[in-house]
PDB file of C-alpha atoms in Angstrom:
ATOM      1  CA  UNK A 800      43.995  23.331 -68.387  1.00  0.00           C
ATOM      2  CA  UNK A 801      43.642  25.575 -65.071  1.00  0.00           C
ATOM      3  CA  UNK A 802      44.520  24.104 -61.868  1.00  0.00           C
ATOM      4  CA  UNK A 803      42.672  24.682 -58.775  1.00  0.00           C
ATOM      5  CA  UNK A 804      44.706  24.247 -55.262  1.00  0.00           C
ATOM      6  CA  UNK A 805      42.825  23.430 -52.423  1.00  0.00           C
ATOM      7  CA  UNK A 806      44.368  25.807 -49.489  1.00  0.00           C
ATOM      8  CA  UNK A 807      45.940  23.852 -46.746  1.00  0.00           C
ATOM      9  CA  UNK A 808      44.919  23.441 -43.764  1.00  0.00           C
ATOM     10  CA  UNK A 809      47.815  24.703 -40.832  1.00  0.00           C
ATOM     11  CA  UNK A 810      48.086  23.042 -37.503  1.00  0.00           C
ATOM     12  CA  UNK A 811      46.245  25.852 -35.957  1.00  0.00           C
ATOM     13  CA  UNK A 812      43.722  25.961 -38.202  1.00  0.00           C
ATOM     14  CA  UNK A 813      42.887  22.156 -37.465  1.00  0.00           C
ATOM     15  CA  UNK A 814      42.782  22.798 -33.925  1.00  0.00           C
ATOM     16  CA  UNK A 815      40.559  25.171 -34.207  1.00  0.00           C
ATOM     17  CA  UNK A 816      38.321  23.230 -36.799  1.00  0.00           C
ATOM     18  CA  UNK A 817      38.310  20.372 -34.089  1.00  0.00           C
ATOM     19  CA  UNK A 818      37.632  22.447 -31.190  1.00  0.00           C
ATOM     20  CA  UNK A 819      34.544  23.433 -32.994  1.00  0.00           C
ATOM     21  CA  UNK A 820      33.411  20.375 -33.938  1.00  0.00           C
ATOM     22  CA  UNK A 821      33.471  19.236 -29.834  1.00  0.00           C
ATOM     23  CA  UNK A 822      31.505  22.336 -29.021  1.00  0.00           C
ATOM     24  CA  UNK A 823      29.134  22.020 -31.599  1.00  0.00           C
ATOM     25  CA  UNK A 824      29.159  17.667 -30.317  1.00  0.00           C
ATOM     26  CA  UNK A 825      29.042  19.177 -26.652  1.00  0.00           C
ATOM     27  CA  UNK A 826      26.063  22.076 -27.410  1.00  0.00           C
ATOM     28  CA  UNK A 827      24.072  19.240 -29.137  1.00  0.00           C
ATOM     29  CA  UNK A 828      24.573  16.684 -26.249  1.00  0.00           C
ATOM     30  CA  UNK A 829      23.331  19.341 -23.933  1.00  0.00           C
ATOM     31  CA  UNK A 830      20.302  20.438 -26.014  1.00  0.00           C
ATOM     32  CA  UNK A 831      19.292  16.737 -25.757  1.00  0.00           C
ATOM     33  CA  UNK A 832      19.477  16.467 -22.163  1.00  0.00           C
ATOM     34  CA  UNK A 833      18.148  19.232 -21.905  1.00  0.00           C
ATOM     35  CA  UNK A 834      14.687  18.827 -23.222  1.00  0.00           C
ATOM     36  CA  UNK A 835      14.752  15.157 -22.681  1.00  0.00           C
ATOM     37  CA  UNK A 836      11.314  14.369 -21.133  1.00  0.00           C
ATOM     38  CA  UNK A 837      11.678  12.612 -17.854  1.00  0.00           C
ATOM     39  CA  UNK A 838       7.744  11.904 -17.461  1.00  0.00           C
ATOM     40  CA  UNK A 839       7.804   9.473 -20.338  1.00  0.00           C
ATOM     41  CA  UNK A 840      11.066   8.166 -19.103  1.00  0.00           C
ATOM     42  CA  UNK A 841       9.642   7.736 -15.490  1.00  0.00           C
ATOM     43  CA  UNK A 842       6.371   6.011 -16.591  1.00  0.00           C
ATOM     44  CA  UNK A 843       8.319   3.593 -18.603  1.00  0.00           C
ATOM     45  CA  UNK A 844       9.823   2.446 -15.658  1.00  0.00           C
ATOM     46  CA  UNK A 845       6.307   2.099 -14.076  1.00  0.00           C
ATOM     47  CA  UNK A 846       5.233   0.134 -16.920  1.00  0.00           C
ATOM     48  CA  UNK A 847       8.130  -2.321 -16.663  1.00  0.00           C
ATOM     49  CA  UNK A 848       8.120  -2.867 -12.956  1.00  0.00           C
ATOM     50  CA  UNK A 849       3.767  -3.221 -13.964  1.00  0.00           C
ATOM     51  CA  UNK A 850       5.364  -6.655 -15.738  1.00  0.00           C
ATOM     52  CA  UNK A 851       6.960  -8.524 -13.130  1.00  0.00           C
ATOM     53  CA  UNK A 852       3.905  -7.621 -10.829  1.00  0.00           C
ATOM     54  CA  UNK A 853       4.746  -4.414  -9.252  1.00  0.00           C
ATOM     55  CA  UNK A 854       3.090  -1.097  -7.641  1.00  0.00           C
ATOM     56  CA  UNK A 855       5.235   1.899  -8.209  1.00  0.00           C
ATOM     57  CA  UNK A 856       4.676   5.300  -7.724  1.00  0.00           C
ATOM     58  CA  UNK A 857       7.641   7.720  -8.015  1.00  0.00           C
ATOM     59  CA  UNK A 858       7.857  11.375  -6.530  1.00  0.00           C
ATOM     60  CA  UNK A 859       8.969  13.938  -8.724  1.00  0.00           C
ATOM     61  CA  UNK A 860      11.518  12.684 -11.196  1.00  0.00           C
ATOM     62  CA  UNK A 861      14.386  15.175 -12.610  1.00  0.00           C
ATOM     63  CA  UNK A 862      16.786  14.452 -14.894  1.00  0.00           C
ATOM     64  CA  UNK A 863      20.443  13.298 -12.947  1.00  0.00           C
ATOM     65  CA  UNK A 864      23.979  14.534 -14.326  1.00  0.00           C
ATOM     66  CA  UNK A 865      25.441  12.323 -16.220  1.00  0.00           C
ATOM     67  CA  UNK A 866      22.661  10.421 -18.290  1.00  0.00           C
ATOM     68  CA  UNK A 867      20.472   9.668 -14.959  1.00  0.00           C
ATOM     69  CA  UNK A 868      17.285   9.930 -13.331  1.00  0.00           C
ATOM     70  CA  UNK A 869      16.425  10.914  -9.949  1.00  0.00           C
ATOM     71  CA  UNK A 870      13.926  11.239  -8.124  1.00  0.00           C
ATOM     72  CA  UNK A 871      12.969  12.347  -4.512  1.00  0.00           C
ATOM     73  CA  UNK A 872      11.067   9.304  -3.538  1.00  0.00           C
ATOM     74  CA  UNK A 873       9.228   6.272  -4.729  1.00  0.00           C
ATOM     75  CA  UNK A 874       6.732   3.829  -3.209  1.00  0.00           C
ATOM     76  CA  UNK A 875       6.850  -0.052  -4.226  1.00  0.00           C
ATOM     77  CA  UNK A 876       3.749  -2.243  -3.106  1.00  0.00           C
ATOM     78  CA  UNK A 877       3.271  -6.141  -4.278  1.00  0.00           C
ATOM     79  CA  UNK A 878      -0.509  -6.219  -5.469  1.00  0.00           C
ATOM     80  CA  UNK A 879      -1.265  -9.555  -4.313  1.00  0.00           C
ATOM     81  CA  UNK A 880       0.377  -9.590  -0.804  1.00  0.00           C
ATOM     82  CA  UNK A 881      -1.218  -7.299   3.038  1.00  0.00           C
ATOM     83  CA  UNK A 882       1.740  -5.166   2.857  1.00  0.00           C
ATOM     84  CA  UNK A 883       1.822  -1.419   3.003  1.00  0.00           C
ATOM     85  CA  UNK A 884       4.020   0.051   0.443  1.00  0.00           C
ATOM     86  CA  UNK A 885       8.157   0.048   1.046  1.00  0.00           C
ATOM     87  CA  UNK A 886       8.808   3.750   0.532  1.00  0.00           C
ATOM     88  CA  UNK A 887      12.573   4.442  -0.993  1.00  0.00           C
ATOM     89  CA  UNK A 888      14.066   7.477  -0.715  1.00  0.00           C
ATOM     90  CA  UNK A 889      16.234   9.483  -2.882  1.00  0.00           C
ATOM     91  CA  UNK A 890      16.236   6.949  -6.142  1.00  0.00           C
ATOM     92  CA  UNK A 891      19.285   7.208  -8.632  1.00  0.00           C
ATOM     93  CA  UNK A 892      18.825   5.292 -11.948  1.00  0.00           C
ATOM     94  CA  UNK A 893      21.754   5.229 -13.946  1.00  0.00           C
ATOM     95  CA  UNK A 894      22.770   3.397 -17.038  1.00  0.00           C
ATOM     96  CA  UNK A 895      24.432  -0.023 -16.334  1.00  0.00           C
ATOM     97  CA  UNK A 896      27.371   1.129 -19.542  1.00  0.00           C
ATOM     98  CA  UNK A 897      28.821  -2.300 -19.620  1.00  0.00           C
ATOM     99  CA  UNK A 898      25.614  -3.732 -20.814  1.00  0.00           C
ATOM    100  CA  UNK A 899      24.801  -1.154 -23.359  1.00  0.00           C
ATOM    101  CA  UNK A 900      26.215  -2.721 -26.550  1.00  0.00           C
ATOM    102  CA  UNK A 901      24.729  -6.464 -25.841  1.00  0.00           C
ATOM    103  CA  UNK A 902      21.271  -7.523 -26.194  1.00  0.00           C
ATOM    104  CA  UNK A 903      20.019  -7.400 -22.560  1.00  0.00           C
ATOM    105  CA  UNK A 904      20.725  -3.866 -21.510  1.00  0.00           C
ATOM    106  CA  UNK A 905      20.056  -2.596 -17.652  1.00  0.00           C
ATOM    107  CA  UNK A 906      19.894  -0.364 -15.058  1.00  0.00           C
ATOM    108  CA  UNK A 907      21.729   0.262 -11.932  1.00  0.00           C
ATOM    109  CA  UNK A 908      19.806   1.623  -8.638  1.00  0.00           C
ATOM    110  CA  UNK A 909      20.317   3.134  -6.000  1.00  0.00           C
ATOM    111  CA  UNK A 910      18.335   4.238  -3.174  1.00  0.00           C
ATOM    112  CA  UNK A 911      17.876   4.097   0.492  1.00  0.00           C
ATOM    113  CA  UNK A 912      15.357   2.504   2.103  1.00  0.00           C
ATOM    114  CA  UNK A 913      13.945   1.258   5.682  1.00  0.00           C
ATOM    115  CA  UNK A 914      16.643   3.269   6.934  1.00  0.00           C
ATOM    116  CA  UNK A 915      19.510   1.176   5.034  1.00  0.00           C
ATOM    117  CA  UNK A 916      20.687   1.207   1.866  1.00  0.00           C
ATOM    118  CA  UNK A 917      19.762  -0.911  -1.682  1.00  0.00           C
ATOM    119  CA  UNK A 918      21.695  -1.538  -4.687  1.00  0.00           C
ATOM    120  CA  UNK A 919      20.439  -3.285  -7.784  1.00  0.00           C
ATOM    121  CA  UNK A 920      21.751  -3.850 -11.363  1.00  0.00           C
ATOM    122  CA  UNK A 921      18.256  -4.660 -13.467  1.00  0.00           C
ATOM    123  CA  UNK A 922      17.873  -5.631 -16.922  1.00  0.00           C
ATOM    124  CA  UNK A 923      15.432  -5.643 -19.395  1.00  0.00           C
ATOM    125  CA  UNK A 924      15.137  -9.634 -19.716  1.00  0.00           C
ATOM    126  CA  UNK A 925      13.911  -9.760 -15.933  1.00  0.00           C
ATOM    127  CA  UNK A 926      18.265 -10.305 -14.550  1.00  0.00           C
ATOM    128  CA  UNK A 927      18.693  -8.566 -11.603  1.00  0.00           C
ATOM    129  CA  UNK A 928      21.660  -8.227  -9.150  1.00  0.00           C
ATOM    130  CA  UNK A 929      20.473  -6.887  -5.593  1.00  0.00           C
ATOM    131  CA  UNK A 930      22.418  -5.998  -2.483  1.00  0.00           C
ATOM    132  CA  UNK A 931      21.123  -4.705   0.784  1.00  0.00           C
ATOM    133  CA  UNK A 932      23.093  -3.451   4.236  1.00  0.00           C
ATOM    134  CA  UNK A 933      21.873  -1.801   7.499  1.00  0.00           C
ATOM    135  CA  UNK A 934      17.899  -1.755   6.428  1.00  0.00           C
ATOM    136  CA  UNK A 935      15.958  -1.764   9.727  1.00  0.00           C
ATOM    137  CA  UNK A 936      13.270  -4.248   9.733  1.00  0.00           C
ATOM    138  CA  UNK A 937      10.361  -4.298  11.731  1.00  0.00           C
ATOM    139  CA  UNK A 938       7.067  -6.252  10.433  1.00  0.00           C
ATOM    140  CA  UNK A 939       4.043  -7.824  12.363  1.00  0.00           C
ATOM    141  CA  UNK A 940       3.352 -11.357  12.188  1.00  0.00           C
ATOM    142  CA  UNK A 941      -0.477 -10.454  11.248  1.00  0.00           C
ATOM    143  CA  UNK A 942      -3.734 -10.447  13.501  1.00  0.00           C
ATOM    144  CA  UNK A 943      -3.651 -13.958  14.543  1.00  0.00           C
ATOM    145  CA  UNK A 944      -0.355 -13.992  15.748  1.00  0.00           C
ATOM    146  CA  UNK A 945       0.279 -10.515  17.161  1.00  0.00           C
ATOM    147  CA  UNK A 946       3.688 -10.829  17.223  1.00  0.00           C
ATOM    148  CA  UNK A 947       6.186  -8.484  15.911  1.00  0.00           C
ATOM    149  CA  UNK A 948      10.115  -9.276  14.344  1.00  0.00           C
ATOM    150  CA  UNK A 949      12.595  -6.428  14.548  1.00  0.00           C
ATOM    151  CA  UNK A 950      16.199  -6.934  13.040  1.00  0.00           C
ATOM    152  CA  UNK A 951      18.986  -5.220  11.312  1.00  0.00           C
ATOM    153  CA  UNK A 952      19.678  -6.440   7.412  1.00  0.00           C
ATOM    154  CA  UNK A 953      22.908  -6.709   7.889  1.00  0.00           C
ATOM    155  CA  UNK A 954      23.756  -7.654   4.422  1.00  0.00           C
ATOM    156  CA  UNK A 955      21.808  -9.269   1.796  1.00  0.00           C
ATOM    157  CA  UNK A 956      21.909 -10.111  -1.702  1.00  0.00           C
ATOM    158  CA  UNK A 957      19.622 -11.495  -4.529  1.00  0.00           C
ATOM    159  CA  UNK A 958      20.734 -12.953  -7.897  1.00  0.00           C
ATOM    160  CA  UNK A 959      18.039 -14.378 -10.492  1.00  0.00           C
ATOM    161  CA  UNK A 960      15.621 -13.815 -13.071  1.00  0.00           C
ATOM    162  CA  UNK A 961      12.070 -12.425 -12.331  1.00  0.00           C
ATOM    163  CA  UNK A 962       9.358 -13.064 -12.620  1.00  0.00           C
ATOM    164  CA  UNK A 963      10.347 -16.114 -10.017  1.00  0.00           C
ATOM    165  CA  UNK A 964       8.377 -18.726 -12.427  1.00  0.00           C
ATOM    166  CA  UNK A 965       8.892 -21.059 -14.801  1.00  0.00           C
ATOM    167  CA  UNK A 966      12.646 -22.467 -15.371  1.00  0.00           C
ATOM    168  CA  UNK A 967      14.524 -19.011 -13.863  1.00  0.00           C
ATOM    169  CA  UNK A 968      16.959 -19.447 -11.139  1.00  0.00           C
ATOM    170  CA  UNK A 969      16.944 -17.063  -8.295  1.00  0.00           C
ATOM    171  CA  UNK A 970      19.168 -17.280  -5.347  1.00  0.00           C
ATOM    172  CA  UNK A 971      19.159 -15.280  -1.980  1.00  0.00           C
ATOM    173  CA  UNK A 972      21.304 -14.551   1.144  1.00  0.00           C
ATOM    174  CA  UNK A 973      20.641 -12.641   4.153  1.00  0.00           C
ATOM    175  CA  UNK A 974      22.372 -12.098   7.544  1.00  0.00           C
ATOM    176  CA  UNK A 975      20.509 -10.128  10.448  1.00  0.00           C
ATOM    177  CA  UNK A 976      22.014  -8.860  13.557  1.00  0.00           C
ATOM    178  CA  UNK A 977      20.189  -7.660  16.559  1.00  0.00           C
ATOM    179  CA  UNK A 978      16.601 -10.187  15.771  1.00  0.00           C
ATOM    180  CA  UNK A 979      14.252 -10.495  17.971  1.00  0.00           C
ATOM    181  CA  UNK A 980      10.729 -11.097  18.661  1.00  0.00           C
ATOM    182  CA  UNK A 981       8.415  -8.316  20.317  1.00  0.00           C
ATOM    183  CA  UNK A 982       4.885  -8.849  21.988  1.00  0.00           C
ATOM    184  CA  UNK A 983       5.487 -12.204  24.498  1.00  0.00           C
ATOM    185  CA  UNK A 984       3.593 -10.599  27.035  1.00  0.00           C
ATOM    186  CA  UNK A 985       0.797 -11.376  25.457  1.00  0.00           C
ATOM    187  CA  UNK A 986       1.210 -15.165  25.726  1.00  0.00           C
ATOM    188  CA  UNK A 987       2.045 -14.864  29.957  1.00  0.00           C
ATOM    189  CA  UNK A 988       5.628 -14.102  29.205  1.00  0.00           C
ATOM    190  CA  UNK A 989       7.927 -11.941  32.244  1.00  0.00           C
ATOM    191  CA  UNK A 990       9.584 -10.808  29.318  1.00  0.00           C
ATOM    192  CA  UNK A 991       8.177  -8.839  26.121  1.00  0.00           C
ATOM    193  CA  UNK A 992      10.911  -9.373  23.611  1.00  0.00           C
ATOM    194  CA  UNK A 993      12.987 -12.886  22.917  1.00  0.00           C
ATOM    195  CA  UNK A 994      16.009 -12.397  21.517  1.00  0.00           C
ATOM    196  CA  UNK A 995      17.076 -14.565  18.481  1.00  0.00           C
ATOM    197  CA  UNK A 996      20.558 -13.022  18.096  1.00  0.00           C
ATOM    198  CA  UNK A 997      22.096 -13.077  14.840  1.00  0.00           C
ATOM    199  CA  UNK A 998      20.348 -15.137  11.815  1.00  0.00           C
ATOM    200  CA  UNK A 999      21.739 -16.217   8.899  1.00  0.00           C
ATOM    201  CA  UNK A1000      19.516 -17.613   5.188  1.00  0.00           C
ATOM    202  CA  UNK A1001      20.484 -18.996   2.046  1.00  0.00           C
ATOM    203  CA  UNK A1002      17.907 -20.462  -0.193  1.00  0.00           C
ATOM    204  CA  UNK A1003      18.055 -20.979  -3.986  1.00  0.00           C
ATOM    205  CA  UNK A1004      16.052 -22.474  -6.586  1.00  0.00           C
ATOM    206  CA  UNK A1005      14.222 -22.309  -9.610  1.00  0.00           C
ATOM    207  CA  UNK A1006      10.528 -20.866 -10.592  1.00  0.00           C
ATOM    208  CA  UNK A1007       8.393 -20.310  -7.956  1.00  0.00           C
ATOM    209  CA  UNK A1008      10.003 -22.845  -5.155  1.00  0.00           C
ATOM    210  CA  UNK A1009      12.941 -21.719  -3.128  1.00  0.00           C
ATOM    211  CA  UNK A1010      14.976 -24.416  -1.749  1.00  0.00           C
ATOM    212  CA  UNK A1011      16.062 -23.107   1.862  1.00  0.00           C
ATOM    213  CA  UNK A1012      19.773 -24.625   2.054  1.00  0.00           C
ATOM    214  CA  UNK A1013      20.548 -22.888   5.444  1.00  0.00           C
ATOM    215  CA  UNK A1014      18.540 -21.138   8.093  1.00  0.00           C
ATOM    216  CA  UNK A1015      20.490 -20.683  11.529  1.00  0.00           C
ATOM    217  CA  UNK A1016      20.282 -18.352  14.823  1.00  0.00           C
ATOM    218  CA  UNK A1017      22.863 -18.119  17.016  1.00  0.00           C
ATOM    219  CA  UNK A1018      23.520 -15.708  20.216  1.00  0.00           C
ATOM    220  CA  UNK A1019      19.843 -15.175  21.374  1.00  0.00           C
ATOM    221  CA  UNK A1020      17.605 -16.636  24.129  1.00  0.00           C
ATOM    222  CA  UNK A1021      16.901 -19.588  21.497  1.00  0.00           C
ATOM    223  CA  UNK A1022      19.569 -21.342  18.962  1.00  0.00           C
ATOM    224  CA  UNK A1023      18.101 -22.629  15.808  1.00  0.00           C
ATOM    225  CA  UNK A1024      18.921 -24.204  12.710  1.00  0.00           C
ATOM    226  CA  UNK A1025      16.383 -25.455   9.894  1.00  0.00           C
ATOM    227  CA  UNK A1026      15.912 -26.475   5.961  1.00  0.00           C
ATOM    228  CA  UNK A1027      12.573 -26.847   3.657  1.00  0.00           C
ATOM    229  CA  UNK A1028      11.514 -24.929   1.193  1.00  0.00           C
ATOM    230  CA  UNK A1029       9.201 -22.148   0.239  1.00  0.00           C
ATOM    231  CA  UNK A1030       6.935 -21.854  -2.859  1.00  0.00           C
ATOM    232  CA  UNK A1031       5.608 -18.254  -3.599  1.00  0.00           C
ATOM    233  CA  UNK A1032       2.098 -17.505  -4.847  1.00  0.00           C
ATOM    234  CA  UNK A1033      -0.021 -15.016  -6.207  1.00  0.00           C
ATOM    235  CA  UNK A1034      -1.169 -13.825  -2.537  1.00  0.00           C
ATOM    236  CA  UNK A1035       0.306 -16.034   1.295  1.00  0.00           C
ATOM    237  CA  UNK A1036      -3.144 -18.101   1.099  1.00  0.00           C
ATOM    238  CA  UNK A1037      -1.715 -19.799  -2.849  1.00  0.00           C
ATOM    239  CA  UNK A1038       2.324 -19.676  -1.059  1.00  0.00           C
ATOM    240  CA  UNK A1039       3.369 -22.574   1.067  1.00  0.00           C
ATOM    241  CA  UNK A1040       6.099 -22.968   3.297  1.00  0.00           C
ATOM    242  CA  UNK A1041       7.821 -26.613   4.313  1.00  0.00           C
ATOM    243  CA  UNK A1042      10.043 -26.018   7.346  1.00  0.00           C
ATOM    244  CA  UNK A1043      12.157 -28.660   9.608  1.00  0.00           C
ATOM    245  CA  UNK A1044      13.394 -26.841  12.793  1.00  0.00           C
ATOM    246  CA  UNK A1045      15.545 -27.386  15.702  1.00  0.00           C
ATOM    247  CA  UNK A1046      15.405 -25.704  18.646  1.00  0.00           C
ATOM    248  CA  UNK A1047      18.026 -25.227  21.557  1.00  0.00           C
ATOM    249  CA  UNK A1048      17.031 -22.788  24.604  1.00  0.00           C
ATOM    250  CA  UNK A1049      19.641 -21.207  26.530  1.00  0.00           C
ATOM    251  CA  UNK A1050      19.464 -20.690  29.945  1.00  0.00           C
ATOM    252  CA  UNK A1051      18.201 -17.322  29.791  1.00  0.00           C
ATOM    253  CA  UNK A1052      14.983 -18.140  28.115  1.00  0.00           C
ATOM    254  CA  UNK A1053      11.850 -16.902  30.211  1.00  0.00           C
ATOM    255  CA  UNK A1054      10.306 -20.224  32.269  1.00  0.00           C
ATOM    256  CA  UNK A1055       7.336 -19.049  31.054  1.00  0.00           C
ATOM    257  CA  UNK A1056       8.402 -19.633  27.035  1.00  0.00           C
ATOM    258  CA  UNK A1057      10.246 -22.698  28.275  1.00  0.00           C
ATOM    259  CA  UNK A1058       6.660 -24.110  29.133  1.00  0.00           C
ATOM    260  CA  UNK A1059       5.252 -22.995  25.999  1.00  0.00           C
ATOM    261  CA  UNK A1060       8.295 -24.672  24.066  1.00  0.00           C
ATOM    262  CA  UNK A1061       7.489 -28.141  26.340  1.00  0.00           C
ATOM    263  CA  UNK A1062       4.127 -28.194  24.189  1.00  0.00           C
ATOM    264  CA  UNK A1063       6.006 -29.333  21.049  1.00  0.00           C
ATOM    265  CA  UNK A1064       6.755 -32.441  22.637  1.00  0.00           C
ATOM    266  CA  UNK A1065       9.894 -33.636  24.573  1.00  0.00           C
ATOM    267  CA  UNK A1066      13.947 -32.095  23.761  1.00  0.00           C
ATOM    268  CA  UNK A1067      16.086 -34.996  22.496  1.00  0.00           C
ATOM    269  CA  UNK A1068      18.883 -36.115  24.385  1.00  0.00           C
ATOM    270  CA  UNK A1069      21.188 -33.291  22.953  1.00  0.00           C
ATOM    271  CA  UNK A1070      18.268 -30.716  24.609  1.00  0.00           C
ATOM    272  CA  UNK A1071      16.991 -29.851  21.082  1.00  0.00           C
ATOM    273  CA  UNK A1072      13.050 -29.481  20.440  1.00  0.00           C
ATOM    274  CA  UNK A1073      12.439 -30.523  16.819  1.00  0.00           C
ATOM    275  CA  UNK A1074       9.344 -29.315  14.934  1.00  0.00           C
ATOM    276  CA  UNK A1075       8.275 -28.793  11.363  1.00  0.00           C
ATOM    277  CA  UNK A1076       6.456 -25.913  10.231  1.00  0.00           C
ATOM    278  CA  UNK A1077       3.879 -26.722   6.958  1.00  0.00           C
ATOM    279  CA  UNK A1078       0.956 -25.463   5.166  1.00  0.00           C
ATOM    280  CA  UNK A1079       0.394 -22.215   3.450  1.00  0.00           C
ATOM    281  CA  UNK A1080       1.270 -18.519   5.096  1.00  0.00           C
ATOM    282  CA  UNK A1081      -1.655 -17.748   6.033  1.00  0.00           C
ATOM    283  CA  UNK A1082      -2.414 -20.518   8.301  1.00  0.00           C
ATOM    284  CA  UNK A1083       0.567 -22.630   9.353  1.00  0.00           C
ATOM    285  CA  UNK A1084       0.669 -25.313  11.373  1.00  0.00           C
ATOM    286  CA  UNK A1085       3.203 -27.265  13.413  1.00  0.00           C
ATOM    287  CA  UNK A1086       3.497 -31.010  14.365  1.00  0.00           C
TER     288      UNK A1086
END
């Protein structure tokens, strides 16, 4: 009977069979990126934020080297509350690879926003991992109150499961620099703006209620410290806040706000106002 030999196969020859092989792996790879369609990609990501109750628009998406998505801009906007929408600018979504191979895979984000910057780590069971520094806030405190709060975020960060309902846990931590509040003039103050210094938050909780574990200012015209607790509807009128607050003025506070602060009733002994803050957003009241 005839024997057939297969040839062998030198140590050349399998480099060069290997070194094929990548190319061919490589060519393929890049054929697939290539005409990957980022629209479908990008509205997916509309449609998910859509679920946990979220406006997005994003401006002109592109496909980001390696395995990314970018886009020039995006607008975020909570249905249900008066806000005008939070632009971001220059949004990175990449793969979050460590999550991949389990059965709650995510993203990770970046983007700057309100001058600052935000990272986030999101995943497709609602987790999310969120860390802010340097955003520049400035927001009014609505037509009845006309009364505007400036800070710097100096760092911030958000840990939980959304939507905030139900039995997931959520916790949150901010420090601001530089706070103040902008418009006193109004009420017969010498002085437009009272400084609040630097403010620090920690709340945590599950669902929609947010225990608030620590809220303290220190190093402004007023020091404060509080607790209560905040329970978040649909829109501020359904959300209700539950705050206990002590106040301390320095001796820099304007006479005129000193007046103002004498209508809450009489200091204690250790020169501390105390008042409690209740009711929904929308229409708070103190006592």
């Amino acid at each position: 009977m005839a024997r057939f030999n297969l040839p062998r196969i030198g140590t050349d020859n399998k480099r060069q069979v290997l070194l094929c092989v990548l190319c061919g792996l490589l060519a393929a790879l890049v054929a697939f990126w290539v005409n990957l369609p980022v629209r479908p990609l990008a509205d997916r990501l509309v449609q998910s934020a859509a679920k946990q109750g979220l406006h997005m628009v994003i401006d002109r998406p592109a496909l980001a080297f390696p395995f990314g998505l970018h886009a020039a801009g995006m607008e975020v906007r909570i249905p249900n509350l008066p806000h005008p929408p939070i632009p971001l600018r220059g949004l990175t979504l990449t793969p979050a690879w460590t999550s991949l191979f389990g059965s709650n895979p995510g993203l990770d984000l970046e983007t700057g926003v309100m001058s600052g910057k935000l990272w986030a780590t999101v995943h497709r069971k609602g987790d999310i991992a969120l860390r802010l520094k340097g955003l520049q806030l400035s927001e009014s405190l609505g037509p009845r109150l006309p009364l505007q709060v400036v800070a710097v975020i100096e760092s911030g960060q958000f840990n939980g499961r959304l939507p905030l309902a139900g039995r997931n846990s959520s916790d949150l931590e901010l420090t601001l620099n530089n706070a103040a509040l902008v418009g006193l003039k109004t009420f017969g103050a010498a002085r437009d703006r009272l400084n609040l210094g630097r403010i620090r938050l920690k709340a945590g909780g599950r669902g929609a209620t947010l225990k608030i574990t620590t809220l303290e200012a220190s190093g402004g015209d007023i020091e404060a410290a509080g607790s209560g607790s905040l329970t978040l509807g649909r829109t501020p009128a359904l959300s209700r806040l539950n705050l206990t607050l002590q106040l301390k003025p320095s001796a820099a506070l304007d006479p005129a706000l000193r007046d103002l602060l004498n209508l809450l009733g009489k200091p204690g002994r250790d020169g501390r106002y105390r008042l409690r803050l209740s009711g929904p957003l929308n229409a708070l009241r103190t006592r």
